[in-house]
Coordinates of C-alpha atoms in Angstrom, one line a residue:
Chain A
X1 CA 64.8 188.2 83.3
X2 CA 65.7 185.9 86.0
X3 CA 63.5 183.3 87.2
X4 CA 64.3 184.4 91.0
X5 CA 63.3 187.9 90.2
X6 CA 59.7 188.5 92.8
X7 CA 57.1 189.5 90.7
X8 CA 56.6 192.5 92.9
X9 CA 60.1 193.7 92.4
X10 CA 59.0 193.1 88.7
X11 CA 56.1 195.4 88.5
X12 CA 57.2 197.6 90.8
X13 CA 57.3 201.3 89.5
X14 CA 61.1 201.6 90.4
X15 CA 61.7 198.7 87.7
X16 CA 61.3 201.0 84.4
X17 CA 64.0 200.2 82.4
X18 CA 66.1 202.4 80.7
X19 CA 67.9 200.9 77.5
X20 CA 71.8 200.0 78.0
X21 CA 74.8 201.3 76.3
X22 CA 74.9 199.4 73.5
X23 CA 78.8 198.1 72.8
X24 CA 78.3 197.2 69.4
X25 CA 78.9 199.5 66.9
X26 CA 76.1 198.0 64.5
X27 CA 72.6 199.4 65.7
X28 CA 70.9 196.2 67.2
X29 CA 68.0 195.9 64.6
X30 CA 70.8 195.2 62.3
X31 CA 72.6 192.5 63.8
X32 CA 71.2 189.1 62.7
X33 CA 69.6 187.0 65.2
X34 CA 68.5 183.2 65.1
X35 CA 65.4 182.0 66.5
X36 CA 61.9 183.4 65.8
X37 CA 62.7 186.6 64.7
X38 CA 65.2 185.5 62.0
X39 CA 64.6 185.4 58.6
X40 CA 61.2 187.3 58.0
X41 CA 60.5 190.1 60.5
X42 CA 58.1 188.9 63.1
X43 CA 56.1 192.4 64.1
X44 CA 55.8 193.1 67.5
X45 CA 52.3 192.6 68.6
X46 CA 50.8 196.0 69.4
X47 CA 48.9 196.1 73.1
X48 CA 45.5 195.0 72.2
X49 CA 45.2 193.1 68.7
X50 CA 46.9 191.9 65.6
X51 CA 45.7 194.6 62.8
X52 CA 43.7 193.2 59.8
X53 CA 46.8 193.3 57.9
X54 CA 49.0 191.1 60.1
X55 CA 45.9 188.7 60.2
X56 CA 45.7 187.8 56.7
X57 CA 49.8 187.7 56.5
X58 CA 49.5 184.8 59.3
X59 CA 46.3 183.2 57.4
X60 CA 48.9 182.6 54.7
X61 CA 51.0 180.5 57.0
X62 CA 49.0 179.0 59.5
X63 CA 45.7 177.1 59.1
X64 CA 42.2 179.1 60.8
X65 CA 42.4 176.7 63.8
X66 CA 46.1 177.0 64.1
X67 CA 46.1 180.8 63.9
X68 CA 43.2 180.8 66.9
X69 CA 45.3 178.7 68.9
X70 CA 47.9 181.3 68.5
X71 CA 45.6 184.3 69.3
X72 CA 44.1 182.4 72.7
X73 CA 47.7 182.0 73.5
X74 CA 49.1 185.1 73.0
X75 CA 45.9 187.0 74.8
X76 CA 47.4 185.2 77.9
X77 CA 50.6 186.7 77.5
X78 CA 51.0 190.2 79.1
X79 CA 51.6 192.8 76.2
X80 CA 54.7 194.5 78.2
X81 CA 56.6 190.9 78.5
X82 CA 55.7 190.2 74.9
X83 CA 57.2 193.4 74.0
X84 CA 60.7 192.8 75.5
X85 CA 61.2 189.3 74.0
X86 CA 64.1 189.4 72.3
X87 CA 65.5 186.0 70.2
X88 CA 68.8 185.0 71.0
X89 CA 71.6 183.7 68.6
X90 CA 71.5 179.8 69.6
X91 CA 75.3 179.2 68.9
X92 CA 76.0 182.0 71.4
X93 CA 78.6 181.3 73.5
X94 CA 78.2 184.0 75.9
X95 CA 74.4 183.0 76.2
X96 CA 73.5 182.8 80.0
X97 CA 72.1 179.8 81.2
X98 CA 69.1 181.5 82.2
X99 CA 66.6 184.3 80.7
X100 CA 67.7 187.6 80.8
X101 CA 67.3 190.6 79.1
X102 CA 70.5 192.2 79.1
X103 CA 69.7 195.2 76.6
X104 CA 68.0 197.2 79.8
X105 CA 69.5 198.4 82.8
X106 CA 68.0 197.0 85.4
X107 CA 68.0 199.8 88.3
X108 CA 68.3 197.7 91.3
X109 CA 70.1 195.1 90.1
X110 CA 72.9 196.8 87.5
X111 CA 73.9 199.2 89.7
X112 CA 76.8 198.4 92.3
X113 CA 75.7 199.3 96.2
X114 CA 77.9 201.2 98.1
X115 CA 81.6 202.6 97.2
X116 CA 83.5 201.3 94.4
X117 CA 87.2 200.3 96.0
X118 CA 89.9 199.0 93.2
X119 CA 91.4 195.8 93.6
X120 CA 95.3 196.3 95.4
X121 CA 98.0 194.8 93.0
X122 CA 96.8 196.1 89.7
X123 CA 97.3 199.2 88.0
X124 CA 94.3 201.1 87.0
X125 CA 95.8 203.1 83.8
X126 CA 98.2 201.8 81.4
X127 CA 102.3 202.5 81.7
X128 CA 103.0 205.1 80.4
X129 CA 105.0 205.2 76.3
X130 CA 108.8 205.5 76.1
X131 CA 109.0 208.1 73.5
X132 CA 112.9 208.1 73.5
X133 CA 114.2 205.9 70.1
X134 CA 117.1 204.3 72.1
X135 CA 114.8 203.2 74.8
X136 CA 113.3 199.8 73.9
X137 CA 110.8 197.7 75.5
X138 CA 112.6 193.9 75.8
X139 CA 110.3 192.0 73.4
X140 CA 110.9 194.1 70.2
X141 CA 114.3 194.7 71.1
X142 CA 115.0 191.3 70.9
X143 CA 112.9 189.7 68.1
X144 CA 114.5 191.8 65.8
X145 CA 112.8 191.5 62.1
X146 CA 111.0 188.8 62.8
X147 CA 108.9 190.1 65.9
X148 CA 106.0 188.6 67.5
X149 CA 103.9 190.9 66.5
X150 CA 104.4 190.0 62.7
X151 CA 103.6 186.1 63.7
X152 CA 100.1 187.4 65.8
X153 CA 98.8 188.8 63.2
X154 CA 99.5 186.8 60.3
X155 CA 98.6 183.4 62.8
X156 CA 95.7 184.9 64.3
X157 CA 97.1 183.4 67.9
X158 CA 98.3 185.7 70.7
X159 CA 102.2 186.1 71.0
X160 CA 102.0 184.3 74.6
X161 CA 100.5 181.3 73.0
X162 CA 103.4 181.3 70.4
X163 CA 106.0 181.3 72.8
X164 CA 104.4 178.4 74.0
X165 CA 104.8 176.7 71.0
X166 CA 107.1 174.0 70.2
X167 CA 109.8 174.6 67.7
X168 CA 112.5 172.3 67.1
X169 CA 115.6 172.8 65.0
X170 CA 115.9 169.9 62.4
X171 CA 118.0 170.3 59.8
X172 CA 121.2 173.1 59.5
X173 CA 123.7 173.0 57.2
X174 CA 126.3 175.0 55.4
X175 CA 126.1 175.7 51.2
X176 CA 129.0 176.6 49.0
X177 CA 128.4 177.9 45.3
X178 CA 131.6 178.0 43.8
X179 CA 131.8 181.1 41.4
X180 CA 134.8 182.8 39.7
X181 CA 134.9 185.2 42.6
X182 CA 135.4 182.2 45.0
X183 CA 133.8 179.7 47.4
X184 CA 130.1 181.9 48.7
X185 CA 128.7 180.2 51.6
X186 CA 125.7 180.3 53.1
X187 CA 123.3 179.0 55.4
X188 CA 120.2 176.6 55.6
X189 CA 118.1 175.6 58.5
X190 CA 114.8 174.0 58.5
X191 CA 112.6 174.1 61.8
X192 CA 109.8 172.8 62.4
X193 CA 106.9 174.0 64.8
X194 CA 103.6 172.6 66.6
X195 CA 101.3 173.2 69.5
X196 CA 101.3 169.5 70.5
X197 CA 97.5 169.6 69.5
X198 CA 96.8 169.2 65.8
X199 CA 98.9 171.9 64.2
X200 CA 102.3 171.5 62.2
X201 CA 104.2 173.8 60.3
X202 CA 107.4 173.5 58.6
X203 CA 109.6 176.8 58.1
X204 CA 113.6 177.2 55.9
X205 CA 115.7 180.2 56.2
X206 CA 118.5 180.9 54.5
X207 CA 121.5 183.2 55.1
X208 CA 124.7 184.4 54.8
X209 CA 124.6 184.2 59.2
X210 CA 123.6 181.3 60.6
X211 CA 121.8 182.9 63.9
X212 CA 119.3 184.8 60.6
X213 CA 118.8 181.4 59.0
X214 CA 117.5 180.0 62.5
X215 CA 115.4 182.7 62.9
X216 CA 113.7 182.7 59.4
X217 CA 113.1 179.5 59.4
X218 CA 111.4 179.3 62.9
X219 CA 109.4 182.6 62.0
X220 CA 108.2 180.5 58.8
X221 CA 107.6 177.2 60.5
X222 CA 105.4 179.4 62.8
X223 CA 103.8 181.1 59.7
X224 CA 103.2 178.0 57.9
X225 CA 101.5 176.1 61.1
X226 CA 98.7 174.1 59.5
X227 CA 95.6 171.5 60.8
X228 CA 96.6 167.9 60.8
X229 CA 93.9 165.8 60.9
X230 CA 94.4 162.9 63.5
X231 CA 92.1 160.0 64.2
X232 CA 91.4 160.5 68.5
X233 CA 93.7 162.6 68.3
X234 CA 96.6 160.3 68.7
X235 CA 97.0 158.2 65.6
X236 CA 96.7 159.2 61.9
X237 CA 93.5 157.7 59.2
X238 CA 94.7 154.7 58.0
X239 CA 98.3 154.1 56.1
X240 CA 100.0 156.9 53.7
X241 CA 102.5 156.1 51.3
X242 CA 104.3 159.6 49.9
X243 CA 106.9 159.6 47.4
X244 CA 109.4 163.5 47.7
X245 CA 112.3 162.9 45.5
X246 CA 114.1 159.8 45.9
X247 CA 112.7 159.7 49.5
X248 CA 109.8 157.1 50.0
X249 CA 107.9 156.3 53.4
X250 CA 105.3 155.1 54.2
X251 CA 103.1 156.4 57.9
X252 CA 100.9 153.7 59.3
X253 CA 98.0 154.1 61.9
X254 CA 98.6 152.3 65.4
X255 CA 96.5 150.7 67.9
X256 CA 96.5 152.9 71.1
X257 CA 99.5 152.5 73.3
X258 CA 101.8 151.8 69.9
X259 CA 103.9 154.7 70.9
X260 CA 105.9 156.5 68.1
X261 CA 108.0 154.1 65.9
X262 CA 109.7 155.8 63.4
X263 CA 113.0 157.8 62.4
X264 CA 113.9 160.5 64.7
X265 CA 112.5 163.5 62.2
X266 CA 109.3 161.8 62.2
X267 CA 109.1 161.2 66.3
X268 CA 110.1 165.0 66.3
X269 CA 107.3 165.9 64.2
X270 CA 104.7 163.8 65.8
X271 CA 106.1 164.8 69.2
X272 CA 104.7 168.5 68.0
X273 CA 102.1 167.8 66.2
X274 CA 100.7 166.0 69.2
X275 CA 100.5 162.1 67.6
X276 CA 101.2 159.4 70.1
X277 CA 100.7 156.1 68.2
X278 CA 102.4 155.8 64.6
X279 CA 104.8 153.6 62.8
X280 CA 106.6 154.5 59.6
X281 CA 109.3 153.2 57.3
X282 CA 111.1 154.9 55.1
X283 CA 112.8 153.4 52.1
X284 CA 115.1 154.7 49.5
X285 CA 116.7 157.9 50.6
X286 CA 116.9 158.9 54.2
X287 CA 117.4 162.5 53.4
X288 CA 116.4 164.3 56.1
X289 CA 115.3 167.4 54.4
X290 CA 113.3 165.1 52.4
X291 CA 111.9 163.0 54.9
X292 CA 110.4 165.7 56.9
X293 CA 108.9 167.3 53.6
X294 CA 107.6 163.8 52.7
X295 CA 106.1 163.0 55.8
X296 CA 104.1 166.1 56.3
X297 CA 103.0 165.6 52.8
X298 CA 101.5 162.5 53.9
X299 CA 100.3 163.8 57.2
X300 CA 98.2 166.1 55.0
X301 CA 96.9 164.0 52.4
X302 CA 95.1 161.6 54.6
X303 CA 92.2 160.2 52.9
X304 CA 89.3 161.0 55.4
X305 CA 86.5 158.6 56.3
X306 CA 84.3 161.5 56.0
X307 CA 85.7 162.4 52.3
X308 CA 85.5 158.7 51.2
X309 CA 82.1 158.6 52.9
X310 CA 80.6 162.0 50.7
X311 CA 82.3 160.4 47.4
X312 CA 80.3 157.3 47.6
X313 CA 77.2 158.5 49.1
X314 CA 77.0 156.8 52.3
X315 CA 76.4 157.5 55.9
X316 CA 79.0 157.3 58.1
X317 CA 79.2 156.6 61.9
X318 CA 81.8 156.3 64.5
X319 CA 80.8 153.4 66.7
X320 CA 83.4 153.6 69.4
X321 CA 82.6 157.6 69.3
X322 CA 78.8 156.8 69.8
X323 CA 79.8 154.0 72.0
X324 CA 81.5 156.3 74.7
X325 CA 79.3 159.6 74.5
X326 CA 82.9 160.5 72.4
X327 CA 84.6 160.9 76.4
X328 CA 87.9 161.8 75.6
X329 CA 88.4 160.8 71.8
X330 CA 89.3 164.2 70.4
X331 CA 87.7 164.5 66.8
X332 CA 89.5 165.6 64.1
X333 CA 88.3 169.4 65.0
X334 CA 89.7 169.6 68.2
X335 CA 93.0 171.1 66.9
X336 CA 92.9 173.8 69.0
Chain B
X1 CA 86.8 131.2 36.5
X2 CA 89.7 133.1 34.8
X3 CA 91.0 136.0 36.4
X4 CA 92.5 137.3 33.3
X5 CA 89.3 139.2 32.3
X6 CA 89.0 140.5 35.6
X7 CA 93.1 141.5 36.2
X8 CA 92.2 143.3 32.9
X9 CA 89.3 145.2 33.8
X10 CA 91.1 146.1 37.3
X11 CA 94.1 147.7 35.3
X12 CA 91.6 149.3 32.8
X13 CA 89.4 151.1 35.5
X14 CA 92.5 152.8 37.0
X15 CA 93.5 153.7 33.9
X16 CA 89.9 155.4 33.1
X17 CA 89.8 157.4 36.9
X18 CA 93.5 158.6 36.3
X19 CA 91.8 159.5 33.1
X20 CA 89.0 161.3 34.5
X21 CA 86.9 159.4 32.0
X22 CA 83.0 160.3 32.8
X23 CA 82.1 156.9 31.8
X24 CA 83.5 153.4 30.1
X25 CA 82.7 149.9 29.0
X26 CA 83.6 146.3 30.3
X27 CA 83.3 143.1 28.9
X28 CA 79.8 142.1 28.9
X29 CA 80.2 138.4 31.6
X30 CA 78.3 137.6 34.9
X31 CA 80.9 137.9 36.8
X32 CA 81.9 141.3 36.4
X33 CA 78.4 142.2 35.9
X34 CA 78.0 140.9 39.9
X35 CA 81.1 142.7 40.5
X36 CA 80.4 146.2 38.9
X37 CA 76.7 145.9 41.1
X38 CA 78.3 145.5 44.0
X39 CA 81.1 148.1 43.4
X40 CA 77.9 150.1 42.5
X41 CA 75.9 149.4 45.8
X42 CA 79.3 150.2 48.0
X43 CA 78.8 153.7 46.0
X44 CA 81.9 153.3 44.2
X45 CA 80.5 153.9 40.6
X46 CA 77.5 155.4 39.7
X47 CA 76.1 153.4 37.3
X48 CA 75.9 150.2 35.3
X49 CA 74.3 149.9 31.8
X50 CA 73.8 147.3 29.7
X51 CA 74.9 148.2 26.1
X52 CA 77.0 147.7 23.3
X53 CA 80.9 149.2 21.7
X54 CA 78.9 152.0 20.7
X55 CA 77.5 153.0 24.0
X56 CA 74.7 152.4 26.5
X57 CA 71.4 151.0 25.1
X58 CA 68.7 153.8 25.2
X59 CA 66.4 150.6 25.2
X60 CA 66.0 147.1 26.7
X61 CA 68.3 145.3 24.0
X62 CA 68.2 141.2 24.6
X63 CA 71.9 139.4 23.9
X64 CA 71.2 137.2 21.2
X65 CA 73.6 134.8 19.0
X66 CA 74.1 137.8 16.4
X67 CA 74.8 140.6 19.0
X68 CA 76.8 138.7 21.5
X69 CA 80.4 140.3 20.5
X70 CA 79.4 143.4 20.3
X71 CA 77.5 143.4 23.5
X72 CA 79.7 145.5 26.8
X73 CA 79.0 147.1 30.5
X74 CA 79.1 150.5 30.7
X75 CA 80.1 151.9 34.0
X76 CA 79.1 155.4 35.2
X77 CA 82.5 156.8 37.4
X78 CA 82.6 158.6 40.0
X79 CA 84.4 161.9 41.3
X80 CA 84.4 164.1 44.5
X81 CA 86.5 166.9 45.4
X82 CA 88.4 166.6 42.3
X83 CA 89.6 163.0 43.1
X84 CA 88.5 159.7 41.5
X85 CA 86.2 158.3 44.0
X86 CA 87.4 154.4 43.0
X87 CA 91.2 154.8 42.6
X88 CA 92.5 151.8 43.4
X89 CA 91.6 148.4 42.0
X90 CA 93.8 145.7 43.2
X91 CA 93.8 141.6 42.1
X92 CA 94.3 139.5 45.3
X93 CA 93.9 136.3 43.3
X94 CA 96.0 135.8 40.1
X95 CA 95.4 133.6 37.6
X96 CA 98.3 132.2 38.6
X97 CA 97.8 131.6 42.1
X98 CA 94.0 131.3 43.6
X99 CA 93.8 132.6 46.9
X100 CA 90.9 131.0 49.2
X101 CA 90.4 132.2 52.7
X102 CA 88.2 130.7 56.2
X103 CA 85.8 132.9 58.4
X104 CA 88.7 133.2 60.9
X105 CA 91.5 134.6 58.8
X106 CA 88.6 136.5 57.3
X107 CA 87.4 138.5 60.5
X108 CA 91.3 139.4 60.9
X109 CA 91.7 141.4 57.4
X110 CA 88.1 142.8 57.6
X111 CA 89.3 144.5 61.3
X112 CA 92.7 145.3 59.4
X113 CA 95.1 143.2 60.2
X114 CA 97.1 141.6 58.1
X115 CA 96.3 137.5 57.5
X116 CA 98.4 134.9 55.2
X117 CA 100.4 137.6 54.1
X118 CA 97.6 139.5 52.5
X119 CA 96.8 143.4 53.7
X120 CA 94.4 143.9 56.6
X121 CA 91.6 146.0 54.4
X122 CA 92.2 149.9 54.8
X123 CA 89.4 152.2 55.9
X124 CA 86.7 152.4 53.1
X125 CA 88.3 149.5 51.2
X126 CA 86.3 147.0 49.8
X127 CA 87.3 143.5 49.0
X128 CA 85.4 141.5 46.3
X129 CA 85.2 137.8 47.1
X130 CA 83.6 134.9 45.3
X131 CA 81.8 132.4 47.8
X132 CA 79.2 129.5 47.4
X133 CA 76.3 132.2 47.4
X134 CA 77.7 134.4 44.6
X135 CA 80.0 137.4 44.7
X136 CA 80.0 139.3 47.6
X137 CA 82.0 142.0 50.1
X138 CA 84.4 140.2 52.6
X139 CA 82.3 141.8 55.4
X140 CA 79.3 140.3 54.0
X141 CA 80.7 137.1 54.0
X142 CA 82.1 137.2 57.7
X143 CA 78.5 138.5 58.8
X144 CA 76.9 135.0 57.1
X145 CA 80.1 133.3 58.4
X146 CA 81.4 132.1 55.2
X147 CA 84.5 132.1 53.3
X148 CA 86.1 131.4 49.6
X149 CA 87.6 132.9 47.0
X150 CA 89.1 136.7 47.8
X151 CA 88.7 137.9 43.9
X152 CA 89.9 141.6 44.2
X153 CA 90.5 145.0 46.6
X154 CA 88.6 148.0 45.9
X155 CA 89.2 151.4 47.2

C-alpha cells in the first residue's frame, strides 16, 4: 500500500478489497517466496492471540524475553494490516519501489475513471492469417531452411536482436575430391558471428552451392554464439598461447587504448566479440581456417583470476573495480 | 646455492600435476623446504610433510647421521575444476647463469611488464626469489624494498 494512501481512504468502507485475477497459472501459496515467509511457514496470526500451540513452536526459537518483545510488538500492529503482509521475492525485478499490495484490487485506485479511448496508430486485433500456400509472409519466404525462427529458439534471443548481430564472412573456398567418376566440387565457408558485447560463435557450411554454404555456416556461427570472458570488457585475462594444428599464436592482454593489434581474422573476431585492446602473434602457419579456430580456443580457455583464486584458496579483489564504485568497467558477466 | 636440485624439482612437479599425482616427495634441503612453504602459503600445494622414500612420517622423526639419505618432503598437490592448481614451474636462474635483480626493475615485472628481458609476472603467478632475509615472493620483496636473487616462476 502506498505511503500517500490517507488513512481515511484506507479504512473507509468503500476500500474492501476483492482479490485480483491472478496471472499465474501456479496457485500463489505455491510459488516460493523469499523473506520471512520462506522456508518454514510463518502462520498468520489469528485476530486476538497466538494459540498455545504456536507459543511453544516460537519458545523453541526465540528466548522468553525475546518472544515477549515480539508479542508487545505485534499487539501494536493492527490484525487487518498484519493479515495482508505478503513477503516479496528480494531479487524481483519487477518489485516497486514502494509497498504495495498488488494481489487486491484496489476499487478506487485500479479502476480507470471515465471512457476508455484506444490509442490512434495501433491496431487493436492481430492481422489477420494468410491461409493460401502460395501466399508468403516476407521473413519465411526468404530465410528459407534456415529461418529465424529456428535460430530464436535454439539461442533463446528474439529474431530482431539476431538481425542485429554481426556476422562476417571469413573464410570461402572451393573443394575438389577427385574420384573415378571425375573432379566433385564443393563448397566451404566459415562465418563468424558476435553481438559486439561478449558473445562469439564460429559456424562452417558446406555445399554443393555456394549461396547454401554461406547460409549454413552463418546459421551455425549464430547457433554456436558462446560467452567470452573479457577483463572490462575490452581486453582479455592475461596472455594465451594455443596450439590448432600447425597454427600457433599467442593473444596478449593490453593496456587500455592498445587498440587491436593482430592479423586481420583476429581484428574481425574481436571487432565482434566486442574486445578493443589486444595484441597477438601468430607463428608457424597462418592458415586462416586455423587461426580463427585457434584463437577462439584461446579466447575460451582463459585462466580466470576467480578460477586461480578458488584453486588456491584465496580471496580475491579487484582494486581498480573497488576503487571506482566499478563506473563503467563491465565485469566479465555483463555479456549481454 | 646450486640450482641443479631446484631445476630438478621444477621439472619433476610438472611432471607429478600432468600426472595427476595426489601427492610426492622432494629432496629433503632448506632451501626447497623454504620454497615448498611458501608455494604452500600462496595456496599452491596443500601440504608439506616431513618424511622419508617410504612416505610421510606418521610421527615427529629427527634427521640424524643414519637417516639422513633416506630422509624427503612430501608435498600435498593440489587440483580444482579438473586442472592442476600449480601447472607451471619455471627456473628464471640457471645454474649456468645467476640472475640478480634491484627494487626498480623489480616493481616493473611484479606490475607485468617485462624487465632485462625476463617476463612481466602473469596474473596469479608467483616468483620465488632468494634475498638477504631468506626466500621470499617478488612482491614481498618490493613491499620491504629489496632485491636479489629471482630463483624460480610459479603459476
Amino acid at each position: 500500500m502506498s505511503a500517500a494512501r490517507s488513512l481515511r481512504r484506507l479504512l473507509s468502507k468503500a476500500a474492501q478489497l476483492t482479490p485480483a485475477r491472478q496471472f499465474h497459472s501456479t496457485p500463489l501459496a505455491a510459488l516460493p517466496r523469499n523473506g520471512p515467509g520462506n522456508g518454514k511457514k510463518v502462520a498468520v496470526r489469528p485476530e486476538t492471540r497466538y494459540t498455545a500451540e504456536h507459543l511453544e513452536q516460537l519458545e523453541h526459537y526465540y528466548t522468553p524475553s525475546q518472544l515477549e518483545s515480539i508479542l508487545a510488538g505485534e499487539a501494536v500492529v493492527d490484525p487487518k494490516d498484519f493479515a495482508r503482509r505478503q513477503p516479496r521475492n528480494g531479487h524481483d525485478p519487477y518489485k516497486l519501489n514502494y509497498l504495495s499490495d498488488l494481489s487486491k484490487l484496489d476499487p478506487i485506485l485500479d479502476f480507470p475513471k471515465g471512457e476508455f479511448k484506444p490509442a490512434m496508430g495501433h491496431p487493436q486485433q492481430p492481422l489477420p492469417k494468410i491461409e493460401d500456400p502460395d501466399l508468403k509472409f516476407e521473413e519465411e519466404d526468404v530465410q528459407g531452411l534456415y529461418r529465424g525462427e529456428d535460430l530464436s529458439r535454439i539461442t533463446g534471443f528474439s529474431q530482431a536482436q539476431l538481425k542485429k548481430f554481426t556476422v562476417r564472412k571469413m573464410v570461402f573456398h572451393r573443394v575438389v575430391n577427385q574420384t573415378r567418376m571425375g573432379k566433385i566440387q564443393r563448397f566451404y565457408a566459415l562465418h563468424i558471428a558476435g553481438n559486439g558485447n561478449g558473445l562469439l560463435g564460429i559456424g562452417e557450411g558446406k555445399s554443393a552451392e555456394p549461396g547454401d554454404a554461406g547460409q549454413i555456416a552463418t546459421y551455425m556461427a549464430l547457433r554456436n554464439l558462446e560467452p567470452i570472458p573479457r577483463y572490462e570488457g575490452r581486453t582479455i585475462y592475461g596472455n594465451v598461447k594455443v596450439k590448432i594444428g600447425a597454427v600457433e599464436l599467442e593473444l596478449r592482454t593490453a593496456p587500455p587504448g592498445y587498440g587491436i593489434r593482430a592479423s586481420e581474422p583476429i581484428f574481425e573476431m574481436c571487432r565482434c566479440l566486442g574486445i578493443q585492446d589486444l595484441s597477438a602473434k601468430i607463428t608457424r602457419s597462418r592458415n586462416r581456417m586455423n587461426v580463427i579456430k585457434a584463437a577462439l580456443e584461446g579466447l575460451r580457455n582463459q585462466r580466470l583470476p576467480d578460477t586461480i583464486a578458488r584453486g588456491r584458496g584465496l580471496k580475491l579483489a579487484d582494486v581498480r573495480k573497488v576503487y571506482y564504485n566499478g563506473s563503467n568497467l563491465g565485469g566479465p558477466s555483463s555479456y549481454l | 646455492m646450486s640450482l641443479v636440485l631446484l631445476s630438478h624439482v621444477c621439472s619433476h612437479l610438472q611432471n607429478t600435476t600432468r600426472a595427476r599425482l595426489d601427492q610426492t616427495s622432494i629432496p629433503s634441503t632448506r632451501q626447497l623446504l623454504l620454497i615448498s612453504l611458501l608455494l604452500q602459503s600462496s595456496g599452491l600445494i596443500s601440504s608439506v610433510t616431513r618424511g622419508n622414500t617410504e612416505g610421510p612420517d606418521e610421527t615427529y622423526t629427527p634427521t640424524t647421521q643414519a637417516n639422513i639419505a633416506t630422509r624427503r618432503l612430501w608435498l600435498g598437490l593440489k587440483y580444482y575444476d579438473n586442472q592442476p592448481v600449480m601447472s607451471r614451474l619455471q627456473m628464471v636462474s640457471k645454474p649456468t647463469k645467476r640472475v640478480f635483480m634491484g627494487v626498480t626493475g623489480l616493481k616493473e615485472l611484479v606490475m607485468g611488464r617485462d624487465t632485462e628481458y625476463i617476463k612481466g609476472l602473469g596474473p596469479g603467478e608467483v616468483l620465488v626469489m632468494s634475498t638477504d632475509r631468506g626466500i621470499m615472493e617478488a612482491r614481498e620483496a618490493v613491499q620491504r624494498l629489496m632485491g636479489g636473487q629471482l630463483l624460480c616462476r610459479v603459476s
